[in-house]
mmCIF file with all atom_site columns, C-alpha atoms in Angstrom:
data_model
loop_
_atom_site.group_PDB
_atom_site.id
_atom_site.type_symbol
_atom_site.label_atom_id
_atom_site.label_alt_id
_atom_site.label_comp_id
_atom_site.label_asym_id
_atom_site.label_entity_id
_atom_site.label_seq_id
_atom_site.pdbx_PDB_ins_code
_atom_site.Cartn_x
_atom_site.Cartn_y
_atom_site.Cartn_z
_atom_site.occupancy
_atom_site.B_iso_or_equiv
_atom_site.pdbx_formal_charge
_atom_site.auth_seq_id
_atom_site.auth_comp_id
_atom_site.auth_asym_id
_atom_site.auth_atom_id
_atom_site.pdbx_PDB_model_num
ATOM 1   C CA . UNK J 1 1   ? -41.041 -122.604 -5.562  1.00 46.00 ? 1   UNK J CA 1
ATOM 2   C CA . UNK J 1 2   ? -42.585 -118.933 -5.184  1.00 56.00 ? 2   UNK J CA 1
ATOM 3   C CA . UNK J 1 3   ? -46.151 -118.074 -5.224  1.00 64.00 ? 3   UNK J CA 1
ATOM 4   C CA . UNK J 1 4   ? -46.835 -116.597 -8.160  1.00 91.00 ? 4   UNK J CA 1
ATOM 5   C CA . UNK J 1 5   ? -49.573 -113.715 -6.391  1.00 92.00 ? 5   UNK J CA 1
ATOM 6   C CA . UNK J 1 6   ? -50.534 -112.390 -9.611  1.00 94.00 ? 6   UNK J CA 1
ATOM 7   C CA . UNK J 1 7   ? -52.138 -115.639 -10.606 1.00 94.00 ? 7   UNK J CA 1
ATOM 8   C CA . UNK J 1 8   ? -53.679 -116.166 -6.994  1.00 94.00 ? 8   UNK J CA 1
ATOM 9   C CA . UNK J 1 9   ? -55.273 -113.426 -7.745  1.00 96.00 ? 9   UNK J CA 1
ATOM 10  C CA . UNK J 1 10  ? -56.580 -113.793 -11.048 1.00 94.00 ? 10  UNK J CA 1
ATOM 11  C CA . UNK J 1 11  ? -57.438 -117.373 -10.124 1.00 93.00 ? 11  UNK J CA 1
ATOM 12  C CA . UNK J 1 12  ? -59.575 -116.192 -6.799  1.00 95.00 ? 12  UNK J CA 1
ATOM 13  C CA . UNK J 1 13  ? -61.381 -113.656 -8.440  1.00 93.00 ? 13  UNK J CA 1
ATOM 14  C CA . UNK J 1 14  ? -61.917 -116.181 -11.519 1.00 89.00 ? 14  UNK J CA 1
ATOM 15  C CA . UNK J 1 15  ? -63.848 -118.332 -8.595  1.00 90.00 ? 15  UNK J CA 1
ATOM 16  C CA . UNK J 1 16  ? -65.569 -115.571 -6.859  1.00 91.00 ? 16  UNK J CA 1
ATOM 17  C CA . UNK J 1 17  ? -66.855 -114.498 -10.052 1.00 86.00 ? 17  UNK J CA 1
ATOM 18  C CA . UNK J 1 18  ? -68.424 -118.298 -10.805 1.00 83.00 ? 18  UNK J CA 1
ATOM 19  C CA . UNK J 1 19  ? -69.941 -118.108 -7.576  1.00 86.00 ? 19  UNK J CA 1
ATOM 20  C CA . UNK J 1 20  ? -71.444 -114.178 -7.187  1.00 83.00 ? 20  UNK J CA 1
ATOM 21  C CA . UNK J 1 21  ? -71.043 -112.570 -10.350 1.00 78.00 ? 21  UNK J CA 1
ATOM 22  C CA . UNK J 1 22  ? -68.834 -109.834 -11.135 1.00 78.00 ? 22  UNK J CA 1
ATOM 23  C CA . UNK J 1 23  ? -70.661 -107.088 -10.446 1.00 82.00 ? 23  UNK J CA 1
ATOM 24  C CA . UNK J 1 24  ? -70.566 -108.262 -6.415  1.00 85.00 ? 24  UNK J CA 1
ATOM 25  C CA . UNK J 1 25  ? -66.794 -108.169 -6.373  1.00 91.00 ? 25  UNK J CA 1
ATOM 26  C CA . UNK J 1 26  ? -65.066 -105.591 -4.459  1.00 94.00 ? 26  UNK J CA 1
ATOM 27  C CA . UNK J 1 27  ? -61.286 -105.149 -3.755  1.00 95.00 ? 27  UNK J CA 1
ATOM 28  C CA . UNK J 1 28  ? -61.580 -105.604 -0.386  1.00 96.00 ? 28  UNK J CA 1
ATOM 29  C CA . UNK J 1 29  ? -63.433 -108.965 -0.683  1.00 95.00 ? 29  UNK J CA 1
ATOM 30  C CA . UNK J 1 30  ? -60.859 -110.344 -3.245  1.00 96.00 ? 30  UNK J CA 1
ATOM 31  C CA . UNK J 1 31  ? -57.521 -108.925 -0.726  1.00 96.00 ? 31  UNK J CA 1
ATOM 32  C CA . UNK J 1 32  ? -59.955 -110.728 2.086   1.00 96.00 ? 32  UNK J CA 1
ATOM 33  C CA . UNK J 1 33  ? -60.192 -113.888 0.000   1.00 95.00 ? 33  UNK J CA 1
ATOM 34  C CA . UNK J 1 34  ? -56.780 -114.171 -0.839  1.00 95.00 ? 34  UNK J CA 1
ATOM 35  C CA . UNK J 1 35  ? -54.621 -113.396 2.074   1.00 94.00 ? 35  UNK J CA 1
ATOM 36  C CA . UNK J 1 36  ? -53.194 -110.099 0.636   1.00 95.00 ? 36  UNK J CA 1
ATOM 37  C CA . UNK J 1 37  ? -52.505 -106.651 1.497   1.00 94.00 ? 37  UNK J CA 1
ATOM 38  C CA . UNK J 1 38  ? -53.950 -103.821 -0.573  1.00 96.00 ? 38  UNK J CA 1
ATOM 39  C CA . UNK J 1 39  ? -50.693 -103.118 -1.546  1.00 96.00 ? 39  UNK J CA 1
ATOM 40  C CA . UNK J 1 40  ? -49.909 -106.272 -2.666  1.00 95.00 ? 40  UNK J CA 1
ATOM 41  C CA . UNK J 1 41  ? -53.009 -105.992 -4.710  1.00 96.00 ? 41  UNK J CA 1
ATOM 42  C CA . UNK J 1 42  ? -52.116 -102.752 -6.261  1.00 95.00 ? 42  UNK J CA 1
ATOM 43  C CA . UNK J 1 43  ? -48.730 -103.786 -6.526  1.00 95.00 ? 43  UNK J CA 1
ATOM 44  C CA . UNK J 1 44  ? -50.163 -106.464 -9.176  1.00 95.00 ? 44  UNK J CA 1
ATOM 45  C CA . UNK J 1 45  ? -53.492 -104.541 -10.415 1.00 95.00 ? 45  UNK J CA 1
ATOM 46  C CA . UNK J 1 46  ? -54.773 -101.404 -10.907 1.00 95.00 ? 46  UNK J CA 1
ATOM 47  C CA . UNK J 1 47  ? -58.214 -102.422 -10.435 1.00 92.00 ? 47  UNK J CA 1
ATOM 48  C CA . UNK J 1 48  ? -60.997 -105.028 -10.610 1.00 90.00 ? 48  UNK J CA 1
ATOM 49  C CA . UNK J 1 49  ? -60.995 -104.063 -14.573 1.00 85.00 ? 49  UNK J CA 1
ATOM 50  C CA . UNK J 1 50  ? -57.774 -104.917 -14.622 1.00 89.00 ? 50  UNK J CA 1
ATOM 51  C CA . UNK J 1 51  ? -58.001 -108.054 -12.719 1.00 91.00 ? 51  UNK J CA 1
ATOM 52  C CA . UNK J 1 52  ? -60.701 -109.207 -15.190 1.00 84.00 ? 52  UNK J CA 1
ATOM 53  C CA . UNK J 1 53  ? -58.506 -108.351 -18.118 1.00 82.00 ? 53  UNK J CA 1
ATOM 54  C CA . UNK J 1 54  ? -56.081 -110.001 -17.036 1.00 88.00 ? 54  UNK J CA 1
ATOM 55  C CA . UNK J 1 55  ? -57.611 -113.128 -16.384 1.00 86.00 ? 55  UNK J CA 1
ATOM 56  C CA . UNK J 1 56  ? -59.564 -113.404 -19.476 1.00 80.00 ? 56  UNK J CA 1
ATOM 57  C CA . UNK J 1 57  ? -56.282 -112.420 -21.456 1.00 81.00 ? 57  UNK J CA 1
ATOM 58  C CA . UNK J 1 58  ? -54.585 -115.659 -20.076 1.00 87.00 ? 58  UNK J CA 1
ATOM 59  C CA . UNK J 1 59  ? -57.644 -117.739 -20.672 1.00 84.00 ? 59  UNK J CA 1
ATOM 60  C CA . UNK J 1 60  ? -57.245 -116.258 -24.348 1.00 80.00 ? 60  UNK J CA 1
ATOM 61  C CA . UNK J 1 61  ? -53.674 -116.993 -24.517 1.00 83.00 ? 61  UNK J CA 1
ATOM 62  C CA . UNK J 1 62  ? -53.752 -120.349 -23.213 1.00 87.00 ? 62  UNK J CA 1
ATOM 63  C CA . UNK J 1 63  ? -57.046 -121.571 -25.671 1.00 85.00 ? 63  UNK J CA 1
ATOM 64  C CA . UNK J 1 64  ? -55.181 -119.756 -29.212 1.00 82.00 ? 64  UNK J CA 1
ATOM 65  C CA . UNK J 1 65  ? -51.757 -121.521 -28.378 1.00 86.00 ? 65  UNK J CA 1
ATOM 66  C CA . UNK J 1 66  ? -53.834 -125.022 -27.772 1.00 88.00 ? 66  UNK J CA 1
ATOM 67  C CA . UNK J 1 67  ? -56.073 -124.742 -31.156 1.00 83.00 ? 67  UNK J CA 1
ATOM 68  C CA . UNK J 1 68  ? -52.147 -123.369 -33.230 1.00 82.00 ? 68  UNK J CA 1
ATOM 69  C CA . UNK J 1 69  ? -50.951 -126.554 -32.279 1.00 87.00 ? 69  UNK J CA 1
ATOM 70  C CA . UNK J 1 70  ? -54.081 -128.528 -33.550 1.00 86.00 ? 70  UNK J CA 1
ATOM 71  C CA . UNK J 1 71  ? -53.769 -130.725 -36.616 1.00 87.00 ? 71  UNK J CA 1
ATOM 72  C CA . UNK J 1 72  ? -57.053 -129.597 -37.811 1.00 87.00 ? 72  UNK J CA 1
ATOM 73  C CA . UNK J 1 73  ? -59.088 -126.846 -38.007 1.00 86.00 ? 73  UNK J CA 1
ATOM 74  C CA . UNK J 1 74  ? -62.120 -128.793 -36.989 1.00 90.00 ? 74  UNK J CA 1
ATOM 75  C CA . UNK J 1 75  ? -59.644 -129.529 -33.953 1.00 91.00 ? 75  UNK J CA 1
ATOM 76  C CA . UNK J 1 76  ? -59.274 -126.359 -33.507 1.00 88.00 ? 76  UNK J CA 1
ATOM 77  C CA . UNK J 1 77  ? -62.967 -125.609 -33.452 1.00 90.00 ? 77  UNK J CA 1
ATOM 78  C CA . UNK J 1 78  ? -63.976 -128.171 -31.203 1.00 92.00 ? 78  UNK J CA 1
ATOM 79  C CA . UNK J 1 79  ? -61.388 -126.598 -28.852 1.00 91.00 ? 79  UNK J CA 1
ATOM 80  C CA . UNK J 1 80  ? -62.684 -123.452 -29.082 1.00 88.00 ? 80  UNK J CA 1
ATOM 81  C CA . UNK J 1 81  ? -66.650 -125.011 -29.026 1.00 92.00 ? 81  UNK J CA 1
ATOM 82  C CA . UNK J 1 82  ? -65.479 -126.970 -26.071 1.00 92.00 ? 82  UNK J CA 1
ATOM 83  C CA . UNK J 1 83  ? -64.105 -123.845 -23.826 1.00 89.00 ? 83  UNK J CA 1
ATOM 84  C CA . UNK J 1 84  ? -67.353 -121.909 -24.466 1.00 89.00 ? 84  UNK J CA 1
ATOM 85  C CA . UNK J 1 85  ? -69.513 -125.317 -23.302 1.00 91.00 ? 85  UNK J CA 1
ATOM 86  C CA . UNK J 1 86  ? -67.371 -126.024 -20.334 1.00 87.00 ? 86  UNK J CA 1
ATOM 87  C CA . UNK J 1 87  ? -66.993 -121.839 -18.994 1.00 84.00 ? 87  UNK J CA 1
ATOM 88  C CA . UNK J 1 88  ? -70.294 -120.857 -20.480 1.00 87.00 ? 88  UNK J CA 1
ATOM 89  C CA . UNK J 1 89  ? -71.906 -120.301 -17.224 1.00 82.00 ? 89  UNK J CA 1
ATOM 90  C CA . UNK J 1 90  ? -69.063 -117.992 -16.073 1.00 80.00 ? 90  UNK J CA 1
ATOM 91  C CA . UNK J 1 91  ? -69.025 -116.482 -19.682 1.00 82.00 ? 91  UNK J CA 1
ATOM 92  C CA . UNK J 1 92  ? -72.820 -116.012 -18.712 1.00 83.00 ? 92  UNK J CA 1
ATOM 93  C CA . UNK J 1 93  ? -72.245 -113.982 -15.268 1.00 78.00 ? 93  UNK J CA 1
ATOM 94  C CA . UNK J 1 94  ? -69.525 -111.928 -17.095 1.00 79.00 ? 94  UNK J CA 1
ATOM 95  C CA . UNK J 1 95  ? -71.387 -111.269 -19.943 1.00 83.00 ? 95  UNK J CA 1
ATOM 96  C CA . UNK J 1 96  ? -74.433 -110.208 -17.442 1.00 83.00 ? 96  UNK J CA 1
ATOM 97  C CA . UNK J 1 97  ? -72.200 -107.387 -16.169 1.00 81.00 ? 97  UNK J CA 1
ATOM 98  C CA . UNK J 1 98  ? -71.360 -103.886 -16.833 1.00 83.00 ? 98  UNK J CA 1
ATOM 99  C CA . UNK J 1 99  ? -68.374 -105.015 -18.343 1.00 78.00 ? 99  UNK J CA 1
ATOM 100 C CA . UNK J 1 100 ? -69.881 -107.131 -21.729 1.00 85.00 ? 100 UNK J CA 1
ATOM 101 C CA . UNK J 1 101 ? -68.547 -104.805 -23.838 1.00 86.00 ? 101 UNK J CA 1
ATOM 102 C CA . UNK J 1 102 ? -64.981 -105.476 -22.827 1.00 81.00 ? 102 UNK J CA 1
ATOM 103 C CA . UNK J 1 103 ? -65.681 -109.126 -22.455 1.00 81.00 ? 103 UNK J CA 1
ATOM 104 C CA . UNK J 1 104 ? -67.011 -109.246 -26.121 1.00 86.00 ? 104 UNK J CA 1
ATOM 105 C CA . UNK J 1 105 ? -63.654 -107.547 -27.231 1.00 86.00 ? 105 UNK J CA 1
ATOM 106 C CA . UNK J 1 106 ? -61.180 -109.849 -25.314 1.00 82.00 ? 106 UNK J CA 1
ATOM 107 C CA . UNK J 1 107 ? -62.971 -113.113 -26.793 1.00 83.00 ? 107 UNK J CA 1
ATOM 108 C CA . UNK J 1 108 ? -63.197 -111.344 -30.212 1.00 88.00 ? 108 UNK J CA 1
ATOM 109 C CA . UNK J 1 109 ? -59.122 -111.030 -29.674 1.00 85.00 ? 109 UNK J CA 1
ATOM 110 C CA . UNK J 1 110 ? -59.032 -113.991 -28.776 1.00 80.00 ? 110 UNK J CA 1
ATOM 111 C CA . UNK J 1 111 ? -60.699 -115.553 -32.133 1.00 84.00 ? 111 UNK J CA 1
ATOM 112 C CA . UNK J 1 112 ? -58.711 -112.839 -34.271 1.00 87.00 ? 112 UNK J CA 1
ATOM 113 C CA . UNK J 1 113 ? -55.756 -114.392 -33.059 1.00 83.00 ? 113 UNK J CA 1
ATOM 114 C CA . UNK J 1 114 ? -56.612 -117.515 -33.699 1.00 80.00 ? 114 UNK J CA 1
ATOM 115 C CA . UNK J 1 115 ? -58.111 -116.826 -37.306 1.00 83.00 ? 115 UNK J CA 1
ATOM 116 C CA . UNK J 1 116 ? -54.796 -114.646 -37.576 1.00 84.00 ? 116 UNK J CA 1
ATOM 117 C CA . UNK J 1 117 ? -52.057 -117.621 -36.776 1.00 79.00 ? 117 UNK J CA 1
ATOM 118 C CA . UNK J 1 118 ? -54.420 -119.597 -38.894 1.00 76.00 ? 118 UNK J CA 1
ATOM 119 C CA . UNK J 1 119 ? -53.761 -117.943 -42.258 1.00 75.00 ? 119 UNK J CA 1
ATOM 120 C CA . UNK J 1 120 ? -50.112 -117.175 -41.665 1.00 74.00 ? 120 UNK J CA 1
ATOM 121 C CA . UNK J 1 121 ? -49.992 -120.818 -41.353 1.00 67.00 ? 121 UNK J CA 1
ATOM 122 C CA . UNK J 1 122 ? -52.115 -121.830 -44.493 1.00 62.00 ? 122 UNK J CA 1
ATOM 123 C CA . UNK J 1 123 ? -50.321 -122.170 -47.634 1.00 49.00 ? 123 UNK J CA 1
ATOM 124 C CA . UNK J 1 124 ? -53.605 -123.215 -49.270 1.00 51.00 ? 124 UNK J CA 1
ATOM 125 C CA . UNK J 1 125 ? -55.789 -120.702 -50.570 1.00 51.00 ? 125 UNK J CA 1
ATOM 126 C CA . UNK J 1 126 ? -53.764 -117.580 -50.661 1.00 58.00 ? 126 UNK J CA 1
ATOM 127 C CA . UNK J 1 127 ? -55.514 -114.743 -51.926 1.00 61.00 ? 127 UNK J CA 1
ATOM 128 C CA . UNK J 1 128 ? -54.661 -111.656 -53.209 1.00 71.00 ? 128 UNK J CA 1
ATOM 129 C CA . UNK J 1 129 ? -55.593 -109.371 -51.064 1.00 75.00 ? 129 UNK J CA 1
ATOM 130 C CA . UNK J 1 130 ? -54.711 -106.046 -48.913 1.00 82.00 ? 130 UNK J CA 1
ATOM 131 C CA . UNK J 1 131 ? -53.704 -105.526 -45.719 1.00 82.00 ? 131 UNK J CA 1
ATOM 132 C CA . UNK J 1 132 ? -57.228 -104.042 -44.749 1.00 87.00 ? 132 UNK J CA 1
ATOM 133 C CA . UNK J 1 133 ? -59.118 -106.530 -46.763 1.00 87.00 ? 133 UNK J CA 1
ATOM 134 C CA . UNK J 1 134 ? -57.670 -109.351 -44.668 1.00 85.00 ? 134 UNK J CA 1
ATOM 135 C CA . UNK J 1 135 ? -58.839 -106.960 -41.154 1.00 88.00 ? 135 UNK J CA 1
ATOM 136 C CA . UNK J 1 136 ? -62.048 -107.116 -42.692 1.00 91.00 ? 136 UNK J CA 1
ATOM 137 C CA . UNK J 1 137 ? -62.203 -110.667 -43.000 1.00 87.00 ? 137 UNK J CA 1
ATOM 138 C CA . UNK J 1 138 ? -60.494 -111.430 -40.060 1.00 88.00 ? 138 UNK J CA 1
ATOM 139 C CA . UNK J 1 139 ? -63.148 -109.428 -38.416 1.00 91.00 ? 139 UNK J CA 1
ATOM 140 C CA . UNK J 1 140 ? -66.046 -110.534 -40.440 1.00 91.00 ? 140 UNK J CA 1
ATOM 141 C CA . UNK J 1 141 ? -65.779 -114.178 -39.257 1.00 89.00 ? 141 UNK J CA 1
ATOM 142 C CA . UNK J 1 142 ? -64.575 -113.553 -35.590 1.00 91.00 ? 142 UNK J CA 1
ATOM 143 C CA . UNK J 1 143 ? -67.760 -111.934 -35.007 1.00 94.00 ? 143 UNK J CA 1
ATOM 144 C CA . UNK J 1 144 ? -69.740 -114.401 -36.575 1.00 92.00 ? 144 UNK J CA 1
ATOM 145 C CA . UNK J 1 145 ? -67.863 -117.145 -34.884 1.00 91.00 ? 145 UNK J CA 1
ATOM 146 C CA . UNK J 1 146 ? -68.123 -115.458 -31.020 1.00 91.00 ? 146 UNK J CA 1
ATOM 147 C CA . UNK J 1 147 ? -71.405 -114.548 -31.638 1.00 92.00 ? 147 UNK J CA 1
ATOM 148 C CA . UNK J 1 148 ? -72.258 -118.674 -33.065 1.00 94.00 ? 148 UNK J CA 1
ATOM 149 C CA . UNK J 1 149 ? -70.151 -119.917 -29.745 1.00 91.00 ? 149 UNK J CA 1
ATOM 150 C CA . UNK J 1 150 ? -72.303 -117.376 -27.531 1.00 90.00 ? 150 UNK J CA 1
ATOM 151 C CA . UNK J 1 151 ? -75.789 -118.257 -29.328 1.00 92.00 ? 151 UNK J CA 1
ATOM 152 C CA . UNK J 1 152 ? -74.879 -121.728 -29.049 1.00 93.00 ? 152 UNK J CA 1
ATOM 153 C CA . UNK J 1 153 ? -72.612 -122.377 -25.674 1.00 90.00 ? 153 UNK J CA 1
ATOM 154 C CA . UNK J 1 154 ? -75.403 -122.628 -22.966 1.00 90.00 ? 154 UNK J CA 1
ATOM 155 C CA . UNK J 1 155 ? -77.925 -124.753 -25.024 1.00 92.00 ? 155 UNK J CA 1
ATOM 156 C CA . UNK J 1 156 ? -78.415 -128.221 -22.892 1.00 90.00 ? 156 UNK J CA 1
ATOM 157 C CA . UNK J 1 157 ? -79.156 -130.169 -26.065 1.00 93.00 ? 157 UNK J CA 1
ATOM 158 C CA . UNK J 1 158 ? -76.424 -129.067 -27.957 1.00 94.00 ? 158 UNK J CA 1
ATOM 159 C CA . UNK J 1 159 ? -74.402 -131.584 -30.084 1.00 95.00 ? 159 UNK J CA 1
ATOM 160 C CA . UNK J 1 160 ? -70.870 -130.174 -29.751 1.00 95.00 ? 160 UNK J CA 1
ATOM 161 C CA . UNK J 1 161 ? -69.417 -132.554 -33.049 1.00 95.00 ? 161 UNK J CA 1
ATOM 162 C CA . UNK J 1 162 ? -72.432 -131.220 -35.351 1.00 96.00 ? 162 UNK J CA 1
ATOM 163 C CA . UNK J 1 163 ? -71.842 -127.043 -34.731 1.00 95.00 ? 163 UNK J CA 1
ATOM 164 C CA . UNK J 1 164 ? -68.047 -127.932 -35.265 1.00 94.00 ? 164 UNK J CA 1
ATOM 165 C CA . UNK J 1 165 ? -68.556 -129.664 -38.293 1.00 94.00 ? 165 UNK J CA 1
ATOM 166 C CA . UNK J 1 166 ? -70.833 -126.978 -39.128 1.00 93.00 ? 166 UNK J CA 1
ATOM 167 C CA . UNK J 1 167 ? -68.202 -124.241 -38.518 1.00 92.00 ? 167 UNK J CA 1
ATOM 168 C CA . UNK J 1 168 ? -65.531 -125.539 -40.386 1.00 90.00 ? 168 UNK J CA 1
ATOM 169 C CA . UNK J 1 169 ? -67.412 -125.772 -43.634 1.00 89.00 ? 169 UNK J CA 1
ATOM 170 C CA . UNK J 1 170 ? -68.488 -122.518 -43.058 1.00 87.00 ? 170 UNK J CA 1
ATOM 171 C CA . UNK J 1 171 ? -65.051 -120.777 -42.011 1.00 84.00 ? 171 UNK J CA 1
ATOM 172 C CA . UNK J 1 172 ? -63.741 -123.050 -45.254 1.00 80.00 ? 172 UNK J CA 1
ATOM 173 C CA . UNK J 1 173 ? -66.079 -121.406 -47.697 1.00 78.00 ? 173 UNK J CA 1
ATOM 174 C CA . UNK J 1 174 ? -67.828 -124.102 -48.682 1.00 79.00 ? 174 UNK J CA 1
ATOM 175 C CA . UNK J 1 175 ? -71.536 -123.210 -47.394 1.00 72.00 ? 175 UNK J CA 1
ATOM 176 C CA . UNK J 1 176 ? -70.821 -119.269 -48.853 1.00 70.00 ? 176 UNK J CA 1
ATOM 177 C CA . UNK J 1 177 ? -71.266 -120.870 -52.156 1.00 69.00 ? 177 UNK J CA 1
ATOM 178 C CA . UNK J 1 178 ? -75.082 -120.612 -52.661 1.00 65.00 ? 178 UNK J CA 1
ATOM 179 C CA . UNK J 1 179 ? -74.374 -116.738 -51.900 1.00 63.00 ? 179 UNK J CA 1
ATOM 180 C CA . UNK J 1 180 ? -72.956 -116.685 -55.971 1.00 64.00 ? 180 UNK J CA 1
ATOM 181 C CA . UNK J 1 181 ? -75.415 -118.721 -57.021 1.00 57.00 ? 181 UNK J CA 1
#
């Protein structure tokens, strides 16, 4: 079976990022690291950047397709509460770096996604409303729900069940009804 180099790569600099940060990273410590040419490097990547896209992409991909195929949404949550507990150290080092604003958008992508397959999937609910309405929400409660996973992710004492339960009432709309009261 053939390597597949272009996830060596993502998966060495995944490690070298857990253990220096991604700031220390250079090209020619992650060719050194892997076994590679240059070329073979730029043959897969343009750059670091890219590397780091890449790899956070696939993380992505891999975490929305696992919470689709969840029965639940609360499921789905804890899957996504879960990730952040488990990588929130490397989150940590990433988000430490020049690069947090890209990191913010890729999980925020990531969520979107999600929150996107959700409601084509939800016959419950439907509302009437627009195209850019629906952005707006989308957006509205990605943020709020990268932002919760960040707050929350690191915390020692945190009681994973609880903030998923939490979520889902809030993501269902039922703790936004003291707003109308």
């Amino acid at each position: 079976m053939p390597v597949d180099r272009k996830n060596v790569i993502a998966d060495t600099f995944a490690n070298m990022v857990q253990r220096s940060g991604l700031d220390k990273i250079t090209v020619k410590a992650l060719i050194e690291e892997c076994h590679i040419s240059r070329q073979t490097f730029y043959y897969h990547f343009q750059d670091l950047m890219d590397v780091l896209e890449y790899s956070i992409r696939r993380a992505n991909q891999a975490l929305v397709e696992q919470s689709v195929q969840a029965e639940t949404m609360g499921e789905a949550l804890g899957i996504f509460v879960g990730f952040t507990v488990e990588h929130f150290p490397m989150l940590q080092k990433l988000l430490d770096s020049q690069r947090r604003a890209q990191i913010e958008t890729i999980m925020l992508e990531g969520v979107m996604a999600y929150l996107r397959a959700m409601a084509r999937h939800s016959t419950a609910g439907r509302l009437a409303v627009s195209y850019g309405e629906q952005e707006v929400l989308l957006r509205y409660n990605a943020y709020g729900l990268v932002g919760i996973l960040l707050a929350y992710g690191g915390r020692k004492d945190l009681d994973q069940e609880k903030l998923v339960a939490l979520l889902e009432r809030i993501l269902s709309g039922e703790m936004t009804q003291w707003l109308s009261s």
